[in-house]
mmCIF file of C-alpha atoms in Angstrom:
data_model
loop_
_atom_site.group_PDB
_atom_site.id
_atom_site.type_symbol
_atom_site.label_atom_id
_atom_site.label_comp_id
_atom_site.label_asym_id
_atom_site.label_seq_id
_atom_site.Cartn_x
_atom_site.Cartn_y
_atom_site.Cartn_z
ATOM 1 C CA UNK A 1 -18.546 4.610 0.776
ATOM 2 C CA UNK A 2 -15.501 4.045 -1.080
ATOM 3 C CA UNK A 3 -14.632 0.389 -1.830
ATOM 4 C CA UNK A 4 -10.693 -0.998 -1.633
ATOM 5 C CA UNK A 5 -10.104 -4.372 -3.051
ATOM 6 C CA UNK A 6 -6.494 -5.595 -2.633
ATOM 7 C CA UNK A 7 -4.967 -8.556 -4.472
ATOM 8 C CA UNK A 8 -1.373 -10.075 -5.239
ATOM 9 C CA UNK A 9 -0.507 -11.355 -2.197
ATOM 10 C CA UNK A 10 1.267 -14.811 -2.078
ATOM 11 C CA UNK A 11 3.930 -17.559 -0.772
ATOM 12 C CA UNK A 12 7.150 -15.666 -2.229
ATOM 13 C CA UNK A 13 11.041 -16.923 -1.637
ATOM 14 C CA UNK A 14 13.361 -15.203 0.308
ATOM 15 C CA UNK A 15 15.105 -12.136 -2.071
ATOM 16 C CA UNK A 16 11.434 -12.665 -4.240
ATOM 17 C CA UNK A 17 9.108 -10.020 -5.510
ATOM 18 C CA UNK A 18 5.524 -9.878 -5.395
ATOM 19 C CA UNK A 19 3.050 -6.670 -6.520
ATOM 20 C CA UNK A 20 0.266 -5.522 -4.779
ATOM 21 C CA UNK A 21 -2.000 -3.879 -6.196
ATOM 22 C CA UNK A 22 -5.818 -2.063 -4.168
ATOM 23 C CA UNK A 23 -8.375 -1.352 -7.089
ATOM 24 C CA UNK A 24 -10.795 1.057 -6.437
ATOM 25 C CA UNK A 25 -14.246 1.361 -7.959
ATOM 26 C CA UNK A 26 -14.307 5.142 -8.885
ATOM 27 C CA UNK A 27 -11.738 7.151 -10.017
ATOM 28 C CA UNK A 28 -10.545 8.578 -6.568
ATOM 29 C CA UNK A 29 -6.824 8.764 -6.394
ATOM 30 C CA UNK A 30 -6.827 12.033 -8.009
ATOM 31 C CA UNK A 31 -8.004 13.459 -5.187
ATOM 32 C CA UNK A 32 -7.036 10.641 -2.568
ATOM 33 C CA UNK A 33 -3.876 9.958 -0.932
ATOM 34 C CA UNK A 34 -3.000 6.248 -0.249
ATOM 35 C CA UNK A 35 -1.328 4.074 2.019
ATOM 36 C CA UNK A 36 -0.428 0.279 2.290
ATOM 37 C CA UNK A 37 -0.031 -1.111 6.250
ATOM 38 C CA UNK A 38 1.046 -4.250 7.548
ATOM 39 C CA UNK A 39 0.416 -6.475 10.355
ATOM 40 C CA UNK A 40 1.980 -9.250 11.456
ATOM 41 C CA UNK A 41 0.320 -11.728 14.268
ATOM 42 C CA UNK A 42 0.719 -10.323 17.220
ATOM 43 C CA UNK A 43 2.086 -6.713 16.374
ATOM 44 C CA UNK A 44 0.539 -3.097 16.006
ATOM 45 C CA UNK A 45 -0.087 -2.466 12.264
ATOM 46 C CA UNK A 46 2.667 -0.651 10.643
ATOM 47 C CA UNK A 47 2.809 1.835 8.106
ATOM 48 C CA UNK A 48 4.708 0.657 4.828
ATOM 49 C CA UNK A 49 4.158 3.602 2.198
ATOM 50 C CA UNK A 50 2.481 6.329 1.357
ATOM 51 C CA UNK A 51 1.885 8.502 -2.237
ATOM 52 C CA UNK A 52 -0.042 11.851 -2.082
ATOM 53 C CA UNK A 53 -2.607 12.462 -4.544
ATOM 54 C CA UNK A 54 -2.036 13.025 -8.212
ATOM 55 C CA UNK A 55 -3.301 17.107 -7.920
ATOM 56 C CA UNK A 56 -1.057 17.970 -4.679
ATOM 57 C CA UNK A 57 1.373 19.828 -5.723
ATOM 58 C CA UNK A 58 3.584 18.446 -3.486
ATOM 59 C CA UNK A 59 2.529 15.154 -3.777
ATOM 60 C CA UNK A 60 4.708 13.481 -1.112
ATOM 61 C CA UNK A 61 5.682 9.262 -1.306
ATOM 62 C CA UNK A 62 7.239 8.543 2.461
ATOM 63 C CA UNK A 63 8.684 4.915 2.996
ATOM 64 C CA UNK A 64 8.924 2.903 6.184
ATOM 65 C CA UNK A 65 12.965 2.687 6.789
ATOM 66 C CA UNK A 66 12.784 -1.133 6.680
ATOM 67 C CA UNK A 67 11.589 -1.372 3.258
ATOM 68 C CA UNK A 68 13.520 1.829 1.903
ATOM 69 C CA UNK A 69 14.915 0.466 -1.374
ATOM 70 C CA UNK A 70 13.461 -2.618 -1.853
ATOM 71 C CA UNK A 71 9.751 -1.337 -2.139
ATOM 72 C CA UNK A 72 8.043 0.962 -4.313
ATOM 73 C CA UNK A 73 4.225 2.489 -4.238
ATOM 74 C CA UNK A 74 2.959 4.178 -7.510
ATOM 75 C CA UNK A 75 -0.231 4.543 -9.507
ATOM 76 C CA UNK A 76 -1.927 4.387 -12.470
ATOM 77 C CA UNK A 77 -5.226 6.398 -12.426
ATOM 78 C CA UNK A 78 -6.547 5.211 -15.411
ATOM 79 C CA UNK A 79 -6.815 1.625 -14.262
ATOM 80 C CA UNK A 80 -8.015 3.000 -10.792
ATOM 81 C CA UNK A 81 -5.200 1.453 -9.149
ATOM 82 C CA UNK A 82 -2.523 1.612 -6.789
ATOM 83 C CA UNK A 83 0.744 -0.558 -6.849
ATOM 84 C CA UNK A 84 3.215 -1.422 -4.120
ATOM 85 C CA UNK A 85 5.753 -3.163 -6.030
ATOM 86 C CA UNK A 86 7.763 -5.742 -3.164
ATOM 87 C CA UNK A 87 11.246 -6.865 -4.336
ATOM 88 C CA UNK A 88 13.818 -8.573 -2.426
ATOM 89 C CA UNK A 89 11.595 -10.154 0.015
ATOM 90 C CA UNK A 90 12.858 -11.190 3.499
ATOM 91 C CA UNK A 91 10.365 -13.146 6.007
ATOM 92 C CA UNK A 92 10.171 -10.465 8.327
ATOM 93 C CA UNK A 93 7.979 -8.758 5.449
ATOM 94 C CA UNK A 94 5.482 -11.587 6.116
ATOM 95 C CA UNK A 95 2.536 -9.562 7.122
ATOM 96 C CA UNK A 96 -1.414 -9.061 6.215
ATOM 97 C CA UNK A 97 -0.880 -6.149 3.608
ATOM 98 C CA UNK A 98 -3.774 -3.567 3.906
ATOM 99 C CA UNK A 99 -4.743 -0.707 1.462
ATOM 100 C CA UNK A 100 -5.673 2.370 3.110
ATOM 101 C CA UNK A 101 -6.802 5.905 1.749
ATOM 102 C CA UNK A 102 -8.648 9.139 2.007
ATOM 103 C CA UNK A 103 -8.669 13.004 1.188
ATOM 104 C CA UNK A 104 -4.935 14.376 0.546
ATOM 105 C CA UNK A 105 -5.289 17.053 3.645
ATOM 106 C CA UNK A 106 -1.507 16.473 4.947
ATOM 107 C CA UNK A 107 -2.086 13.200 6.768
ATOM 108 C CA UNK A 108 0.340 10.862 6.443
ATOM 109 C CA UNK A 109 -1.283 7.304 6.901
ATOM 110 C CA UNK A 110 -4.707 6.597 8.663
ATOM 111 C CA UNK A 111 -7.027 7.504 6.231
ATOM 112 C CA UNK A 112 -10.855 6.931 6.170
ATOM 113 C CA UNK A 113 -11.083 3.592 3.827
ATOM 114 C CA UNK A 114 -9.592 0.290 3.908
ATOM 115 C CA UNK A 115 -9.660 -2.751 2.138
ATOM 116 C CA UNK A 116 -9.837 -6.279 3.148
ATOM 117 C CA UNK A 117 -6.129 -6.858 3.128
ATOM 118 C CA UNK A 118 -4.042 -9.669 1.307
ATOM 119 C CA UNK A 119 -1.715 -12.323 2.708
ATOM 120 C CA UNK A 120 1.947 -11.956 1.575
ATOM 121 C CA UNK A 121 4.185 -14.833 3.062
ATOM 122 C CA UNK A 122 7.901 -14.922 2.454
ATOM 123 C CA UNK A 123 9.100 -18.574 3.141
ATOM 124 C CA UNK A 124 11.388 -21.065 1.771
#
């Protein structure tokens, strides 16, 4: 069972930043592609990005169009850890942020593990 512990989340200001980050236990994002979602109260989760893992070849990093240039996923697998850095916050990005990931077999998204999730709310 692979363990996903998300933290970072926050009150932020409109045009803010906060970073996510989802630490895992072992050292799996060599092998594992990840994904952070969102959900909202009362919406479907969404997909927000995704990073292949570090040995695909053609590691892939897709972007949900409403956060195209304002957020950025990356990792560092030393530290077992996977960022999504959040700048230039608006309050429609006020969500439960979830960490999600798996085997790299093509998949974009849905993956086998989550985490708990982490509260980001973008207020004035």
């Amino acid at each position: 069972q692979v363990q996903l512990v998300e933290s970072g989340g926050g009150l932020v200001q409109p045009g803010g930043s906060l970073r996510l980050s989802c630490a895992a236990a072992a050292s799996i994002f060599n092998l594992y592609a990840v994904a952070w979602y969102r959900q909202a109260p009362g919406t479907q989760r969404a997909l927000v990005a995704a990073i292949g893992s570090a040995r695909n070849s053609a590691r892939v990093i897709n972007y949900a169009d409403s956060v195209k240039g304002r957020f950025s996923i990356s990792s560092e697998y030393v530290n077992r850890t996977v960022y999504l850095q959040m700048n230039r916050l608006k309050p429609e990005d006020t969500a439960a942020y979830y960490c999600n990931a798996g085997p790299d077999d093509g998949r974009l998204g849905e993956y086998d593990y989550w985490g708990q999730g982490t509260q980001v709310t973008v207020s004035s």
